[in-house]
Each structure stands twice: as structure tokens, then as C-alpha cells.
Tab-separated table of C-alpha atoms and ligand atoms in Angstrom:
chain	number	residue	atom	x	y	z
A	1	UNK	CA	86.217	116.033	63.625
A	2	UNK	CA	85.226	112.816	62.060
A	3	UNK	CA	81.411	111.550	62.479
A	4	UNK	CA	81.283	109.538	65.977
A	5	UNK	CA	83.167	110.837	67.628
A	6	UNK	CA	83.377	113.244	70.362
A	7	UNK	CA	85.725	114.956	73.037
A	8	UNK	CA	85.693	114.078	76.618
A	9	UNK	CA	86.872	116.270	79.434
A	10	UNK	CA	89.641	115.058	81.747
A	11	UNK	CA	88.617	114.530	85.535
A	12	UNK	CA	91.567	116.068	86.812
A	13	UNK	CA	92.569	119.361	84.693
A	14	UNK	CA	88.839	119.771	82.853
A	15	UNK	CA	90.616	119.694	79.408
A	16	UNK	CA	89.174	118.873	75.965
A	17	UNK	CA	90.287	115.881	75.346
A	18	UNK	CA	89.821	114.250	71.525
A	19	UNK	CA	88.498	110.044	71.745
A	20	UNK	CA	87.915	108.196	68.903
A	21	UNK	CA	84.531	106.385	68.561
A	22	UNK	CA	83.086	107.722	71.614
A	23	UNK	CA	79.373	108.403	69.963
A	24	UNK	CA	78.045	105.647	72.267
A	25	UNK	CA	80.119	106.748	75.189
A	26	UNK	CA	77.721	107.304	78.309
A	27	UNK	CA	79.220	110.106	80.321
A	28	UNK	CA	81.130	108.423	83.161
A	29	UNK	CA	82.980	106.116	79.853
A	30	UNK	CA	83.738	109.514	77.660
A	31	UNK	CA	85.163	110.789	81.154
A	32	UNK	CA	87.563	107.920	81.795
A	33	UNK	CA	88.509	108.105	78.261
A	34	UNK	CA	89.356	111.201	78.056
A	35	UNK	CA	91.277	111.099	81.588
A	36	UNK	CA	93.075	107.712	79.952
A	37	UNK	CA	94.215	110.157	77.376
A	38	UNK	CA	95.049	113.213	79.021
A	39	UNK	CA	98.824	114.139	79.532
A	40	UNK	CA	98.050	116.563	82.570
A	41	UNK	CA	100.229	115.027	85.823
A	42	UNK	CA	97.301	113.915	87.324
A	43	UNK	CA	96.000	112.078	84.769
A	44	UNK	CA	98.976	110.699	83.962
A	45	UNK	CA	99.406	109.580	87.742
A	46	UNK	CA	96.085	108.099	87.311
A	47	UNK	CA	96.664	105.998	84.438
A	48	UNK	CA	100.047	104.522	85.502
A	49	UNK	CA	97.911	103.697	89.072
A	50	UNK	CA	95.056	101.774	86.369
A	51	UNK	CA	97.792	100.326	84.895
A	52	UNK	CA	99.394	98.761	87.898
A	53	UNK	CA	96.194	97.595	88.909
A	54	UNK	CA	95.522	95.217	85.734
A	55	UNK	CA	99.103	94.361	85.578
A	56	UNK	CA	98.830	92.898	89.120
A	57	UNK	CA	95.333	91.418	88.293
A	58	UNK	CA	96.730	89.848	84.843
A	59	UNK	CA	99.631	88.422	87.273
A	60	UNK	CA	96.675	86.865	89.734
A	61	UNK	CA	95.546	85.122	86.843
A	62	UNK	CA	99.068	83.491	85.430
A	63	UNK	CA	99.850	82.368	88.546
A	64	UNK	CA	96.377	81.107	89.346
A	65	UNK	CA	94.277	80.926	86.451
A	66	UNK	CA	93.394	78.758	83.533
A	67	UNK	CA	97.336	78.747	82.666
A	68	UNK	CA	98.507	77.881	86.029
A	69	UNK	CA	98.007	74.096	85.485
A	70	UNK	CA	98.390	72.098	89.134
A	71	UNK	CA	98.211	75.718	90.978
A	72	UNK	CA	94.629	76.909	89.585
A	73	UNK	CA	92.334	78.036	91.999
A	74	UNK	CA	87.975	78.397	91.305
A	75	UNK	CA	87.351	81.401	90.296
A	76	UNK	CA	86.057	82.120	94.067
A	77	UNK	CA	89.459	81.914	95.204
A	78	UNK	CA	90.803	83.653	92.555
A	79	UNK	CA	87.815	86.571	93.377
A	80	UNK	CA	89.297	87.116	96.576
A	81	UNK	CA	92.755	87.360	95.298
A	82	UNK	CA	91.732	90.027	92.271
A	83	UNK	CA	89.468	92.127	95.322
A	84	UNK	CA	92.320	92.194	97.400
A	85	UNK	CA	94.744	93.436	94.434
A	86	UNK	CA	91.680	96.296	94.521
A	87	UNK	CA	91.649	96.932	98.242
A	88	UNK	CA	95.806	97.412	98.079
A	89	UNK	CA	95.718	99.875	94.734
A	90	UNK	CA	92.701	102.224	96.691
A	91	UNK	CA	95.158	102.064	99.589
A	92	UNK	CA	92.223	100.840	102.120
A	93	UNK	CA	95.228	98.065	103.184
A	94	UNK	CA	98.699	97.153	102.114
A	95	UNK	CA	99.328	93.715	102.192
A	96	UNK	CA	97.696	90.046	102.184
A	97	UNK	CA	98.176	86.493	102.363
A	98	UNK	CA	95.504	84.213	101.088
A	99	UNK	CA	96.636	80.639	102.278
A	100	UNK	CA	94.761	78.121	100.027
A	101	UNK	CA	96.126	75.004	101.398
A	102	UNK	CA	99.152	74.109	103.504
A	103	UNK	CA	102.210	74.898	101.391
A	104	UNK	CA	100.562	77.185	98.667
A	105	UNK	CA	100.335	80.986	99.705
A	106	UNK	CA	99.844	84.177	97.271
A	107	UNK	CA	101.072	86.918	98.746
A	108	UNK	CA	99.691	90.544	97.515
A	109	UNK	CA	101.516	93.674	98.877
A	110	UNK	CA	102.073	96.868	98.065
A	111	UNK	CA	106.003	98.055	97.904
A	112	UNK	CA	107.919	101.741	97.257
A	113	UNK	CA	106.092	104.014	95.063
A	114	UNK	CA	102.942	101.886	95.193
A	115	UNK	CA	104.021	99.208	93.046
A	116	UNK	CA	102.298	96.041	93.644
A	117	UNK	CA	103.855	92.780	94.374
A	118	UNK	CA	102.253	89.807	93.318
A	119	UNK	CA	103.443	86.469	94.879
A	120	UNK	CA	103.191	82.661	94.719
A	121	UNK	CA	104.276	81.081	97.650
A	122	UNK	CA	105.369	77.202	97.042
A	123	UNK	CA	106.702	75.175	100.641
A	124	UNK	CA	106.945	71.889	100.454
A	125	UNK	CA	107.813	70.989	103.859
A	126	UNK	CA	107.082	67.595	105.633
A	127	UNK	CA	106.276	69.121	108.881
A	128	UNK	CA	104.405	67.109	111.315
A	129	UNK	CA	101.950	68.000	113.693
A	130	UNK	CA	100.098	65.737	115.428
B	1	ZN	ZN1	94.090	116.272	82.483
């Protein structure tokens, strides 16, 4: 074994797992590493759910981030939209709308097999209410 590093053990299946520089790894960090690595069904299940989770996020922030030009929110709004994506992938609720002005939605739900759908909702309609 090279010099820094050392093996984790998965979370799920307790098995040696190898991780390159992990020397400076506090436990909790070797742990996720080695669970990130692990090819047990459970870990495996795990890291396609971690996966989905940054996807989604990394989806928040083309639609409304720094490369969304007219459609960028403040990073408040934007905080809501990346907790929600949270709240739907730890299954405490499956779908939500944050409405940031009349005519611009993003819609967050979750869909078969977990999969996370990620939404910007554009209506331009003149309605009228008075
Ligand atoms: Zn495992």
C-alpha cells in the first residue's frame, strides 16, 4: 500500500475498501469514500441516489444560476430550490413549486424509480386581473 493512504470500510457491507490519499481523511470522509467505492448493492444504490442528487442540484443551477442569464435568481432563491432538491432525494416530500414571479415557476419532483425532475416553468400570458 502506497504511503497516505489508507482503507475505509463501507457503511453498508463493512468491507475493506482501498482510497487513495485518504491520510487526512477524518473518519466520517474515509467512510463515505470508501462507501463511494464499494460495489456491494447497497452501496451501489447509495451512490447512484448521491449522484441523482448533484445531477438535479447542477440542473438548479443551469437553469437558475450564473449561466441562466435573464432567469437567474439570488442565491436565496436559488437556496430554497437546492434544499428542496434535498428534502425530495431523503424522501421527507415529493414534489415542489417555487413561484418566483408571475410567469416563472421551477418545478422539482420526484418521478418512477426516484429520479428527479428538474423544471423551468416559462408562461407568458397577458392575463388580467383587476
Ligand atoms: Zn459495501
Amino acid at each position: 500500500m502506497a504511503k497516505g493512504n489508507k482503507p475505509g470500510a463501507c457503511r453498508f457491507c463493512g468491507q475493506n475498501v482501498f482510497v487513495e490519499d485518504s491520510a487526512e481523511m477524518t473518519a466520517p470522509q474515509l467512510e463515505e469514500a470508501a462507501t463511494m467505492l464499494c460495489t456491494c448493492d447497497e452501496a451501489i444504490k447509495y451512490q447512484q441516489e448521491k449522484n441523482r442528487r448533484t445531477v438535479a442540484k447542477q440542473r438548479i443551477n443551469e437553469l437558475f444560476g450564473e449561466e441562466a442569464g435573464e432567469y437567474k435568481q439570488p442565491e436565496a432563491v436559488r437556496e430554497i430550490m437546492l434544499h428542496t432538491i434535498d428534502a425530495i432525494c431523503d424522501k421527507k416530500m415529493k414534489a415542489a413549486t417555487v413561484t418566483i414571479k408571475t410567469g416563472l415557476r421551477c418545478r422539482v419532483m420526484q418521478m418512477a424509480k426516484d429520479k428527479i425532475k428538474v423544471v423551468r416553468e416559462i408562461s407568458d400570458n397577458n392575463e388580467f386581473v383587476q
